[in-house]
Amino acid sequence: MASCCSLSFPTVSSKGNKPSSSPISSYLQLPFTSHLPFSKKKSLYSNHTLLQPQCRKTPSPDGPSFLYDLVHIAAGDLLRAEIAAGTENGRRAKEYMDKGQLVPNEIVVTMVKERLMCPDSQEKGWLLDGYPRSLSQAVALKEFQPDLFILLEVPEDILVERVVGRRLDPVTGRIYHLKYSPPETDEIAARLTQRFDDTEEKVKLRLHTHHQNVESVLSIYKDFIFQVDGSVSKEEVFTQIDGALTQLLEAKEDLEP
C-alpha cells in the first residue's frame, strides 16, 4: 500500500519554517531529476499532499538546513468544517463520506482552489493534503503545478491501523494515535474524539474507492514521482523527504541569476 503527495516551490528567496507536526504528511511534487518508480505489487493509497512553498536556505551549525513555512491545506479538514457548520455543501459531503465515496468535484474543487488562491498560500507556498483523489480532480488543479510528487509505500494493514487509532484533541486541535503517539495525560485522553470517517469500515470503503482512481491520478504526475518507504517511523520518512527537498532547492538556487 502507498500514500502519495506533492510539493511545489515557486521561489527560494523567502523565509520559512519546517513543518513542526506530522512530518509524515509533508508530501511533495516537483520537477525532480531522480524519478523513482512505484511498486506495482503494492496497493496505493492516495492521501496526496500538494505543496507550493517559498523557501530560503539558511545556515545551521550542522550544515545547510531548509526551513519551510507552508500553508497546510487539508481537503478533508475543509469538508469537515463545512459539515460542522451545517452548510448545504457540508450536508451533501457527509452523505458521500459516510459511504466511503469521493465527494463530488463541484463541492470540493471550489473550496480547494479558493484556499490555494488566498494571500498566505500565494506568499508562503502551500501543502495540499488529501487531494487530488481522482483524474478529474488532478486535471482541475493543473493551474497549480507542484514541484514534487512523493509516493509513500505502506502496507494496507498498517494504513488501516494508523487511521483507526487516530484521535483528535478538540481543545488543541492536535492529532494523537492510541499506539504510536498516545496522549500525555489522562485528562487529554478523556477528551479525545474519533473522526466519524476514521472507522475500519469507512477506511476500507475509502481504500476500495482509491484503488479505482489511483492509477489515473499517478499518470498525471508520473514524471515527478519520488518513492519513499512510508512503513518506517515518521522521523525516517521525513528524513527521506527532507533529502529530496534539499536537492530540489539547491538545484533551484543554482538556476537563479
PDB file of N, CA and C in Angstrom, residues 87-181:
ATOM      1  N   THR A  87     -23.563  23.517   6.699  1.00  0.00           N
ATOM      2  CA  THR A  87     -23.887  24.112   5.404  1.00  0.00           C
ATOM      3  C   THR A  87     -24.485  23.061   4.472  1.00  0.00           C
ATOM      4  N   GLU A  88     -25.080  23.524   3.394  1.00  0.00           N
ATOM      5  CA  GLU A  88     -25.638  22.602   2.410  1.00  0.00           C
ATOM      6  C   GLU A  88     -24.544  21.733   1.800  1.00  0.00           C
ATOM      7  N   ASN A  89     -23.398  22.369   1.481  1.00  0.00           N
ATOM      8  CA  ASN A  89     -22.274  21.596   0.952  1.00  0.00           C
ATOM      9  C   ASN A  89     -21.800  20.555   1.967  1.00  0.00           C
ATOM     10  N   GLY A  90     -21.787  20.938   3.249  1.00  0.00           N
ATOM     11  CA  GLY A  90     -21.381  20.007   4.293  1.00  0.00           C
ATOM     12  C   GLY A  90     -22.326  18.825   4.402  1.00  0.00           C
ATOM     13  N   ARG A  91     -23.617  19.085   4.314  1.00  0.00           N
ATOM     14  CA  ARG A  91     -24.604  18.006   4.384  1.00  0.00           C
ATOM     15  C   ARG A  91     -24.434  17.037   3.217  1.00  0.00           C
ATOM     16  N   ARG A  92     -24.263  17.598   2.024  1.00  0.00           N
ATOM     17  CA  ARG A  92     -24.091  16.749   0.847  1.00  0.00           C
ATOM     18  C   ARG A  92     -22.788  15.962   0.931  1.00  0.00           C
ATOM     19  N   ALA A  93     -21.719  16.626   1.400  1.00  0.00           N
ATOM     20  CA  ALA A  93     -20.418  15.960   1.503  1.00  0.00           C
ATOM     21  C   ALA A  93     -20.491  14.780   2.468  1.00  0.00           C
ATOM     22  N   LYS A  94     -21.178  14.959   3.598  1.00  0.00           N
ATOM     23  CA  LYS A  94     -21.250  13.899   4.614  1.00  0.00           C
ATOM     24  C   LYS A  94     -21.949  12.657   4.058  1.00  0.00           C
ATOM     25  N   GLU A  95     -22.935  12.842   3.209  1.00  0.00           N
ATOM     26  CA  GLU A  95     -23.628  11.699   2.628  1.00  0.00           C
ATOM     27  C   GLU A  95     -22.660  10.816   1.840  1.00  0.00           C
ATOM     28  N   TYR A  96     -21.763  11.441   1.109  1.00  0.00           N
ATOM     29  CA  TYR A  96     -20.779  10.677   0.334  1.00  0.00           C
ATOM     30  C   TYR A  96     -19.696  10.095   1.238  1.00  0.00           C
ATOM     31  N   MET A  97     -19.230  10.885   2.202  1.00  0.00           N
ATOM     32  CA  MET A  97     -18.161  10.423   3.086  1.00  0.00           C
ATOM     33  C   MET A  97     -18.619   9.246   3.935  1.00  0.00           C
ATOM     34  N   ASP A  98     -19.876   9.241   4.349  1.00  0.00           N
ATOM     35  CA  ASP A  98     -20.405   8.124   5.132  1.00  0.00           C
ATOM     36  C   ASP A  98     -20.383   6.819   4.347  1.00  0.00           C
ATOM     37  N   LYS A  99     -20.453   6.932   3.030  1.00  0.00           N
ATOM     38  CA  LYS A  99     -20.437   5.752   2.165  1.00  0.00           C
ATOM     39  C   LYS A  99     -19.034   5.405   1.682  1.00  0.00           C
ATOM     40  N   GLY A 100     -18.031   6.197   2.106  1.00  0.00           N
ATOM     41  CA  GLY A 100     -16.661   5.962   1.658  1.00  0.00           C
ATOM     42  C   GLY A 100     -16.437   6.368   0.225  1.00  0.00           C
ATOM     43  N   GLN A 101     -17.323   7.199  -0.310  1.00  0.00           N
ATOM     44  CA  GLN A 101     -17.220   7.625  -1.702  1.00  0.00           C
ATOM     45  C   GLN A 101     -16.550   8.988  -1.798  1.00  0.00           C
ATOM     46  N   LEU A 102     -16.039   9.312  -3.002  1.00  0.00           N
ATOM     47  CA  LEU A 102     -15.448  10.616  -3.220  1.00  0.00           C
ATOM     48  C   LEU A 102     -16.531  11.681  -3.219  1.00  0.00           C
ATOM     49  N   VAL A 103     -16.242  12.797  -2.566  1.00  0.00           N
ATOM     50  CA  VAL A 103     -17.170  13.929  -2.592  1.00  0.00           C
ATOM     51  C   VAL A 103     -17.139  14.527  -3.997  1.00  0.00           C
ATOM     52  N   PRO A 104     -18.299  14.823  -4.587  1.00  0.00           N
ATOM     53  CA  PRO A 104     -18.329  15.347  -5.954  1.00  0.00           C
ATOM     54  C   PRO A 104     -17.449  16.582  -6.138  1.00  0.00           C
ATOM     55  N   ASN A 105     -16.875  16.671  -7.324  1.00  0.00           N
ATOM     56  CA  ASN A 105     -15.946  17.764  -7.612  1.00  0.00           C
ATOM     57  C   ASN A 105     -16.556  19.137  -7.412  1.00  0.00           C
ATOM     58  N   GLU A 106     -17.836  19.296  -7.752  1.00  0.00           N
ATOM     59  CA  GLU A 106     -18.418  20.633  -7.655  1.00  0.00           C
ATOM     60  C   GLU A 106     -18.443  21.137  -6.217  1.00  0.00           C
ATOM     61  N   ILE A 107     -18.349  20.213  -5.248  1.00  0.00           N
ATOM     62  CA  ILE A 107     -18.320  20.616  -3.845  1.00  0.00           C
ATOM     63  C   ILE A 107     -16.901  20.960  -3.406  1.00  0.00           C
ATOM     64  N   VAL A 108     -15.950  20.063  -3.700  1.00  0.00           N
ATOM     65  CA  VAL A 108     -14.617  20.207  -3.113  1.00  0.00           C
ATOM     66  C   VAL A 108     -13.664  21.056  -3.938  1.00  0.00           C
ATOM     67  N   VAL A 109     -13.778  21.031  -5.263  1.00  0.00           N
ATOM     68  CA  VAL A 109     -12.809  21.749  -6.099  1.00  0.00           C
ATOM     69  C   VAL A 109     -12.814  23.244  -5.818  1.00  0.00           C
ATOM     70  N   THR A 110     -13.999  23.815  -5.721  1.00  0.00           N
ATOM     71  CA  THR A 110     -14.088  25.252  -5.478  1.00  0.00           C
ATOM     72  C   THR A 110     -13.463  25.625  -4.145  1.00  0.00           C
ATOM     73  N   MET A 111     -13.724  24.828  -3.096  1.00  0.00           N
ATOM     74  CA  MET A 111     -13.150  25.107  -1.783  1.00  0.00           C
ATOM     75  C   MET A 111     -11.630  25.063  -1.822  1.00  0.00           C
ATOM     76  N   VAL A 112     -11.094  24.038  -2.482  1.00  0.00           N
ATOM     77  CA  VAL A 112      -9.639  23.878  -2.539  1.00  0.00           C
ATOM     78  C   VAL A 112      -8.998  25.018  -3.322  1.00  0.00           C
ATOM     79  N   LYS A 113      -9.552  25.342  -4.469  1.00  0.00           N
ATOM     80  CA  LYS A 113      -8.977  26.402  -5.296  1.00  0.00           C
ATOM     81  C   LYS A 113      -9.014  27.744  -4.572  1.00  0.00           C
ATOM     82  N   GLU A 114     -10.118  28.034  -3.907  1.00  0.00           N
ATOM     83  CA  GLU A 114     -10.223  29.303  -3.186  1.00  0.00           C
ATOM     84  C   GLU A 114      -9.168  29.395  -2.101  1.00  0.00           C
ATOM     85  N   ARG A 115      -8.908  28.263  -1.418  1.00  0.00           N
ATOM     86  CA  ARG A 115      -7.884  28.282  -0.354  1.00  0.00           C
ATOM     87  C   ARG A 115      -6.488  28.438  -0.948  1.00  0.00           C
ATOM     88  N   LEU A 116      -6.244  27.815  -2.082  1.00  0.00           N
ATOM     89  CA  LEU A 116      -4.938  27.940  -2.728  1.00  0.00           C
ATOM     90  C   LEU A 116      -4.674  29.359  -3.213  1.00  0.00           C
ATOM     91  N   MET A 117      -5.744  30.085  -3.511  1.00  0.00           N
ATOM     92  CA  MET A 117      -5.593  31.444  -4.010  1.00  0.00           C
ATOM     93  C   MET A 117      -5.512  32.483  -2.896  1.00  0.00           C
ATOM     94  N   CYS A 118      -5.679  32.081  -1.643  1.00  0.00           N
ATOM     95  CA  CYS A 118      -5.596  33.026  -0.528  1.00  0.00           C
ATOM     96  C   CYS A 118      -4.197  33.643  -0.465  1.00  0.00           C
ATOM     97  N   PRO A 119      -4.087  34.898   0.025  1.00  0.00           N
ATOM     98  CA  PRO A 119      -2.785  35.587   0.060  1.00  0.00           C
ATOM     99  C   PRO A 119      -1.686  34.813   0.770  1.00  0.00           C
ATOM    100  N   ASP A 120      -2.010  34.146   1.900  1.00  0.00           N
ATOM    101  CA  ASP A 120      -0.949  33.428   2.615  1.00  0.00           C
ATOM    102  C   ASP A 120      -0.428  32.249   1.796  1.00  0.00           C
ATOM    103  N   SER A 121      -1.324  31.568   1.083  1.00  0.00           N
ATOM    104  CA  SER A 121      -0.885  30.453   0.243  1.00  0.00           C
ATOM    105  C   SER A 121      -0.011  30.949  -0.901  1.00  0.00           C
ATOM    106  N   GLN A 122      -0.380  32.080  -1.485  1.00  0.00           N
ATOM    107  CA  GLN A 122       0.382  32.631  -2.592  1.00  0.00           C
ATOM    108  C   GLN A 122       1.740  33.153  -2.138  1.00  0.00           C
ATOM    109  N   GLU A 123       1.791  33.676  -0.920  1.00  0.00           N
ATOM    110  CA  GLU A 123       3.046  34.251  -0.424  1.00  0.00           C
ATOM    111  C   GLU A 123       4.001  33.187   0.098  1.00  0.00           C
ATOM    112  N   LYS A 124       3.489  32.252   0.894  1.00  0.00           N
ATOM    113  CA  LYS A 124       4.349  31.283   1.559  1.00  0.00           C
ATOM    114  C   LYS A 124       4.517  29.994   0.769  1.00  0.00           C
ATOM    115  N   GLY A 125       3.565  29.697  -0.102  1.00  0.00           N
ATOM    116  CA  GLY A 125       3.504  28.385  -0.707  1.00  0.00           C
ATOM    117  C   GLY A 125       2.589  27.497   0.101  1.00  0.00           C
ATOM    118  N   TRP A 126       2.259  26.320  -0.435  1.00  0.00           N
ATOM    119  CA  TRP A 126       1.239  25.511   0.211  1.00  0.00           C
ATOM    120  C   TRP A 126       1.554  24.027   0.152  1.00  0.00           C
ATOM    121  N   LEU A 127       0.910  23.327   1.077  1.00  0.00           N
ATOM    122  CA  LEU A 127       0.939  21.872   1.117  1.00  0.00           C
ATOM    123  C   LEU A 127      -0.515  21.419   1.076  1.00  0.00           C
ATOM    124  N   LEU A 128      -0.902  20.806  -0.016  1.00  0.00           N
ATOM    125  CA  LEU A 128      -2.279  20.345  -0.185  1.00  0.00           C
ATOM    126  C   LEU A 128      -2.370  18.878   0.185  1.00  0.00           C
ATOM    127  N   ASP A 129      -3.137  18.590   1.214  1.00  0.00           N
ATOM    128  CA  ASP A 129      -3.203  17.262   1.824  1.00  0.00           C
ATOM    129  C   ASP A 129      -4.564  16.627   1.540  1.00  0.00           C
ATOM    130  N   GLY A 130      -4.562  15.423   0.955  1.00  0.00           N
ATOM    131  CA  GLY A 130      -5.800  14.703   0.735  1.00  0.00           C
ATOM    132  C   GLY A 130      -6.499  15.041  -0.568  1.00  0.00           C
ATOM    133  N   TYR A 131      -5.745  15.562  -1.518  1.00  0.00           N
ATOM    134  CA  TYR A 131      -6.327  15.977  -2.798  1.00  0.00           C
ATOM    135  C   TYR A 131      -5.184  16.157  -3.776  1.00  0.00           C
ATOM    136  N   PRO A 132      -5.319  15.715  -5.029  1.00  0.00           N
ATOM    137  CA  PRO A 132      -6.492  15.134  -5.688  1.00  0.00           C
ATOM    138  C   PRO A 132      -6.597  13.625  -5.472  1.00  0.00           C
ATOM    139  N   ARG A 133      -7.817  13.127  -5.597  1.00  0.00           N
ATOM    140  CA  ARG A 133      -8.077  11.699  -5.429  1.00  0.00           C
ATOM    141  C   ARG A 133      -8.664  11.063  -6.682  1.00  0.00           C
ATOM    142  N   SER A 134      -8.806  11.837  -7.731  1.00  0.00           N
ATOM    143  CA  SER A 134      -9.333  11.292  -8.986  1.00  0.00           C
ATOM    144  C   SER A 134      -8.699  12.049 -10.143  1.00  0.00           C
ATOM    145  N   LEU A 135      -8.812  11.485 -11.337  1.00  0.00           N
ATOM    146  CA  LEU A 135      -8.235  12.125 -12.519  1.00  0.00           C
ATOM    147  C   LEU A 135      -8.844  13.501 -12.746  1.00  0.00           C
ATOM    148  N   SER A 136     -10.154  13.619 -12.608  1.00  0.00           N
ATOM    149  CA  SER A 136     -10.800  14.912 -12.846  1.00  0.00           C
ATOM    150  C   SER A 136     -10.344  15.963 -11.839  1.00  0.00           C
ATOM    151  N   GLN A 137     -10.099  15.546 -10.589  1.00  0.00           N
ATOM    152  CA  GLN A 137      -9.598  16.484  -9.591  1.00  0.00           C
ATOM    153  C   GLN A 137      -8.176  16.917  -9.920  1.00  0.00           C
ATOM    154  N   ALA A 138      -7.353  15.982 -10.370  1.00  0.00           N
ATOM    155  CA  ALA A 138      -5.985  16.312 -10.743  1.00  0.00           C
ATOM    156  C   ALA A 138      -5.962  17.284 -11.919  1.00  0.00           C
ATOM    157  N   VAL A 139      -6.814  17.045 -12.894  1.00  0.00           N
ATOM    158  CA  VAL A 139      -6.900  17.933 -14.055  1.00  0.00           C
ATOM    159  C   VAL A 139      -7.344  19.327 -13.623  1.00  0.00           C
ATOM    160  N   ALA A 140      -8.274  19.391 -12.668  1.00  0.00           N
ATOM    161  CA  ALA A 140      -8.772  20.682 -12.195  1.00  0.00           C
ATOM    162  C   ALA A 140      -7.683  21.490 -11.498  1.00  0.00           C
ATOM    163  N   LEU A 141      -6.627  20.821 -11.048  1.00  0.00           N
ATOM    164  CA  LEU A 141      -5.537  21.503 -10.336  1.00  0.00           C
ATOM    165  C   LEU A 141      -4.351  21.819 -11.232  1.00  0.00           C
ATOM    166  N   LYS A 142      -4.470  21.624 -12.527  1.00  0.00           N
ATOM    167  CA  LYS A 142      -3.312  21.779 -13.402  1.00  0.00           C
ATOM    168  C   LYS A 142      -2.720  23.177 -13.355  1.00  0.00           C
ATOM    169  N   GLU A 143      -3.530  24.183 -13.049  1.00  0.00           N
ATOM    170  CA  GLU A 143      -3.004  25.544 -12.969  1.00  0.00           C
ATOM    171  C   GLU A 143      -2.129  25.738 -11.735  1.00  0.00           C
ATOM    172  N   PHE A 144      -2.248  24.834 -10.757  1.00  0.00           N
ATOM    173  CA  PHE A 144      -1.431  24.894  -9.546  1.00  0.00           C
ATOM    174  C   PHE A 144      -0.376  23.791  -9.622  1.00  0.00           C
ATOM    175  N   GLN A 145       0.639  24.006 -10.422  1.00  0.00           N
ATOM    176  CA  GLN A 145       1.641  22.962 -10.674  1.00  0.00           C
ATOM    177  C   GLN A 145       2.592  22.824  -9.494  1.00  0.00           C
ATOM    178  N   PRO A 146       2.608  21.658  -8.845  1.00  0.00           N
ATOM    179  CA  PRO A 146       3.551  21.435  -7.750  1.00  0.00           C
ATOM    180  C   PRO A 146       4.926  21.041  -8.277  1.00  0.00           C
ATOM    181  N   ASP A 147       5.865  20.895  -7.371  1.00  0.00           N
ATOM    182  CA  ASP A 147       7.241  20.599  -7.748  1.00  0.00           C
ATOM    183  C   ASP A 147       7.631  19.138  -7.589  1.00  0.00           C
ATOM    184  N   LEU A 148       7.060  18.452  -6.615  1.00  0.00           N
ATOM    185  CA  LEU A 148       7.481  17.083  -6.321  1.00  0.00           C
ATOM    186  C   LEU A 148       6.285  16.246  -5.899  1.00  0.00           C
ATOM    187  N   PHE A 149       6.226  15.040  -6.417  1.00  0.00           N
ATOM    188  CA  PHE A 149       5.185  14.099  -6.031  1.00  0.00           C
ATOM    189  C   PHE A 149       5.865  12.950  -5.308  1.00  0.00           C
ATOM    190  N   ILE A 150       5.613  12.826  -4.017  1.00  0.00           N
ATOM    191  CA  ILE A 150       6.253  11.779  -3.224  1.00  0.00           C
ATOM    192  C   ILE A 150       5.271  10.639  -3.015  1.00  0.00           C
ATOM    193  N   LEU A 151       5.713   9.463  -3.359  1.00  0.00           N
ATOM    194  CA  LEU A 151       4.905   8.262  -3.233  1.00  0.00           C
ATOM    195  C   LEU A 151       5.338   7.505  -1.986  1.00  0.00           C
ATOM    196  N   LEU A 152       4.471   7.442  -0.984  1.00  0.00           N
ATOM    197  CA  LEU A 152       4.762   6.744   0.260  1.00  0.00           C
ATOM    198  C   LEU A 152       4.171   5.339   0.185  1.00  0.00           C
ATOM    199  N   GLU A 153       5.016   4.354   0.175  1.00  0.00           N
ATOM    200  CA  GLU A 153       4.554   2.967   0.120  1.00  0.00           C
ATOM    201  C   GLU A 153       4.361   2.425   1.531  1.00  0.00           C
ATOM    202  N   VAL A 154       3.126   1.985   1.823  1.00  0.00           N
ATOM    203  CA  VAL A 154       2.779   1.476   3.146  1.00  0.00           C
ATOM    204  C   VAL A 154       1.859   0.270   2.984  1.00  0.00           C
ATOM    205  N   PRO A 155       2.140  -0.836   3.672  1.00  0.00           N
ATOM    206  CA  PRO A 155       1.221  -1.978   3.616  1.00  0.00           C
ATOM    207  C   PRO A 155      -0.181  -1.567   4.063  1.00  0.00           C
ATOM    208  N   GLU A 156      -1.173  -2.123   3.417  1.00  0.00           N
ATOM    209  CA  GLU A 156      -2.548  -1.681   3.665  1.00  0.00           C
ATOM    210  C   GLU A 156      -2.991  -1.925   5.103  1.00  0.00           C
ATOM    211  N   ASP A 157      -2.556  -3.018   5.717  1.00  0.00           N
ATOM    212  CA  ASP A 157      -2.985  -3.278   7.087  1.00  0.00           C
ATOM    213  C   ASP A 157      -2.443  -2.228   8.052  1.00  0.00           C
ATOM    214  N   ILE A 158      -1.241  -1.706   7.761  1.00  0.00           N
ATOM    215  CA  ILE A 158      -0.668  -0.651   8.597  1.00  0.00           C
ATOM    216  C   ILE A 158      -1.462   0.641   8.418  1.00  0.00           C
ATOM    217  N   LEU A 159      -1.867   0.932   7.184  1.00  0.00           N
ATOM    218  CA  LEU A 159      -2.664   2.131   6.934  1.00  0.00           C
ATOM    219  C   LEU A 159      -3.973   2.088   7.714  1.00  0.00           C
ATOM    220  N   VAL A 160      -4.633   0.935   7.704  1.00  0.00           N
ATOM    221  CA  VAL A 160      -5.893   0.805   8.433  1.00  0.00           C
ATOM    222  C   VAL A 160      -5.646   1.040   9.922  1.00  0.00           C
ATOM    223  N   GLU A 161      -4.587   0.437  10.453  1.00  0.00           N
ATOM    224  CA  GLU A 161      -4.270   0.599  11.873  1.00  0.00           C
ATOM    225  C   GLU A 161      -3.992   2.060  12.207  1.00  0.00           C
ATOM    226  N   ARG A 162      -3.263   2.750  11.342  1.00  0.00           N
ATOM    227  CA  ARG A 162      -2.922   4.148  11.598  1.00  0.00           C
ATOM    228  C   ARG A 162      -4.167   5.032  11.626  1.00  0.00           C
ATOM    229  N   VAL A 163      -5.092   4.760  10.726  1.00  0.00           N
ATOM    230  CA  VAL A 163      -6.296   5.597  10.652  1.00  0.00           C
ATOM    231  C   VAL A 163      -7.251   5.288  11.804  1.00  0.00           C
ATOM    232  N   VAL A 164      -7.502   4.018  12.069  1.00  0.00           N
ATOM    233  CA  VAL A 164      -8.463   3.643  13.103  1.00  0.00           C
ATOM    234  C   VAL A 164      -7.990   4.090  14.486  1.00  0.00           C
ATOM    235  N   GLY A 165      -6.690   4.116  14.716  1.00  0.00           N
ATOM    236  CA  GLY A 165      -6.159   4.523  16.019  1.00  0.00           C
ATOM    237  C   GLY A 165      -5.984   6.025  16.177  1.00  0.00           C
ATOM    238  N   ARG A 166      -6.315   6.772  15.152  1.00  0.00           N
ATOM    239  CA  ARG A 166      -6.122   8.230  15.195  1.00  0.00           C
ATOM    240  C   ARG A 166      -7.200   8.892  16.050  1.00  0.00           C
ATOM    241  N   ARG A 167      -6.789   9.877  16.851  1.00  0.00           N
ATOM    242  CA  ARG A 167      -7.717  10.614  17.701  1.00  0.00           C
ATOM    243  C   ARG A 167      -7.404  12.111  17.632  1.00  0.00           C
ATOM    244  N   LEU A 168      -8.454  12.916  17.825  1.00  0.00           N
ATOM    245  CA  LEU A 168      -8.334  14.369  17.759  1.00  0.00           C
ATOM    246  C   LEU A 168      -8.601  14.979  19.123  1.00  0.00           C
ATOM    247  N   ASP A 169      -7.740  15.912  19.528  1.00  0.00           N
ATOM    248  CA  ASP A 169      -7.984  16.687  20.739  1.00  0.00           C
ATOM    249  C   ASP A 169      -8.796  17.913  20.335  1.00  0.00           C
ATOM    250  N   PRO A 170     -10.083  17.987  20.696  1.00  0.00           N
ATOM    251  CA  PRO A 170     -10.925  19.104  20.258  1.00  0.00           C
ATOM    252  C   PRO A 170     -10.524  20.442  20.871  1.00  0.00           C
ATOM    253  N   VAL A 171      -9.727  20.412  21.926  1.00  0.00           N
ATOM    254  CA  VAL A 171      -9.303  21.657  22.579  1.00  0.00           C
ATOM    255  C   VAL A 171      -8.120  22.283  21.852  1.00  0.00           C
ATOM    256  N   THR A 172      -7.112  21.471  21.548  1.00  0.00           N
ATOM    257  CA  THR A 172      -5.893  21.997  20.930  1.00  0.00           C
ATOM    258  C   THR A 172      -5.834  21.772  19.422  1.00  0.00           C
ATOM    259  N   GLY A 173      -6.661  20.844  18.918  1.00  0.00           N
ATOM    260  CA  GLY A 173      -6.608  20.504  17.502  1.00  0.00           C
ATOM    261  C   GLY A 173      -5.507  19.525  17.160  1.00  0.00           C
ATOM    262  N   ARG A 174      -4.774  19.063  18.162  1.00  0.00           N
ATOM    263  CA  ARG A 174      -3.666  18.140  17.917  1.00  0.00           C
ATOM    264  C   ARG A 174      -4.180  16.733  17.616  1.00  0.00           C
ATOM    265  N   ILE A 175      -3.460  16.048  16.714  1.00  0.00           N
ATOM    266  CA  ILE A 175      -3.797  14.670  16.367  1.00  0.00           C
ATOM    267  C   ILE A 175      -2.914  13.715  17.172  1.00  0.00           C
ATOM    268  N   TYR A 176      -3.540  12.743  17.808  1.00  0.00           N
ATOM    269  CA  TYR A 176      -2.825  11.693  18.541  1.00  0.00           C
ATOM    270  C   TYR A 176      -3.102  10.345  17.871  1.00  0.00           C
ATOM    271  N   HIS A 177      -2.345   9.331  18.291  1.00  0.00           N
ATOM    272  CA  HIS A 177      -2.622   7.961  17.898  1.00  0.00           C
ATOM    273  C   HIS A 177      -2.512   7.104  19.145  1.00  0.00           C
ATOM    274  N   LEU A 178      -3.489   6.239  19.332  1.00  0.00           N
ATOM    275  CA  LEU A 178      -3.537   5.458  20.564  1.00  0.00           C
ATOM    276  C   LEU A 178      -2.301   4.608  20.768  1.00  0.00           C
ATOM    277  N   LYS A 179      -1.655   4.167  19.675  1.00  0.00           N
ATOM    278  CA  LYS A 179      -0.474   3.318  19.778  1.00  0.00           C
ATOM    279  C   LYS A 179       0.813   4.089  19.525  1.00  0.00           C
ATOM    280  N   TYR A 180       0.859   4.872  18.454  1.00  0.00           N
ATOM    281  CA  TYR A 180       2.111   5.480  18.018  1.00  0.00           C
ATOM    282  C   TYR A 180       2.383   6.862  18.622  1.00  0.00           C
ATOM    283  N   SER A 181       1.337   7.551  19.032  1.00  0.00           N
ATOM    284  CA  SER A 181       1.519   8.885  19.614  1.00  0.00           C
ATOM    285  C   SER A 181       0.437   9.123  20.660  1.00  0.00           C
TER     286      SER A 181
END
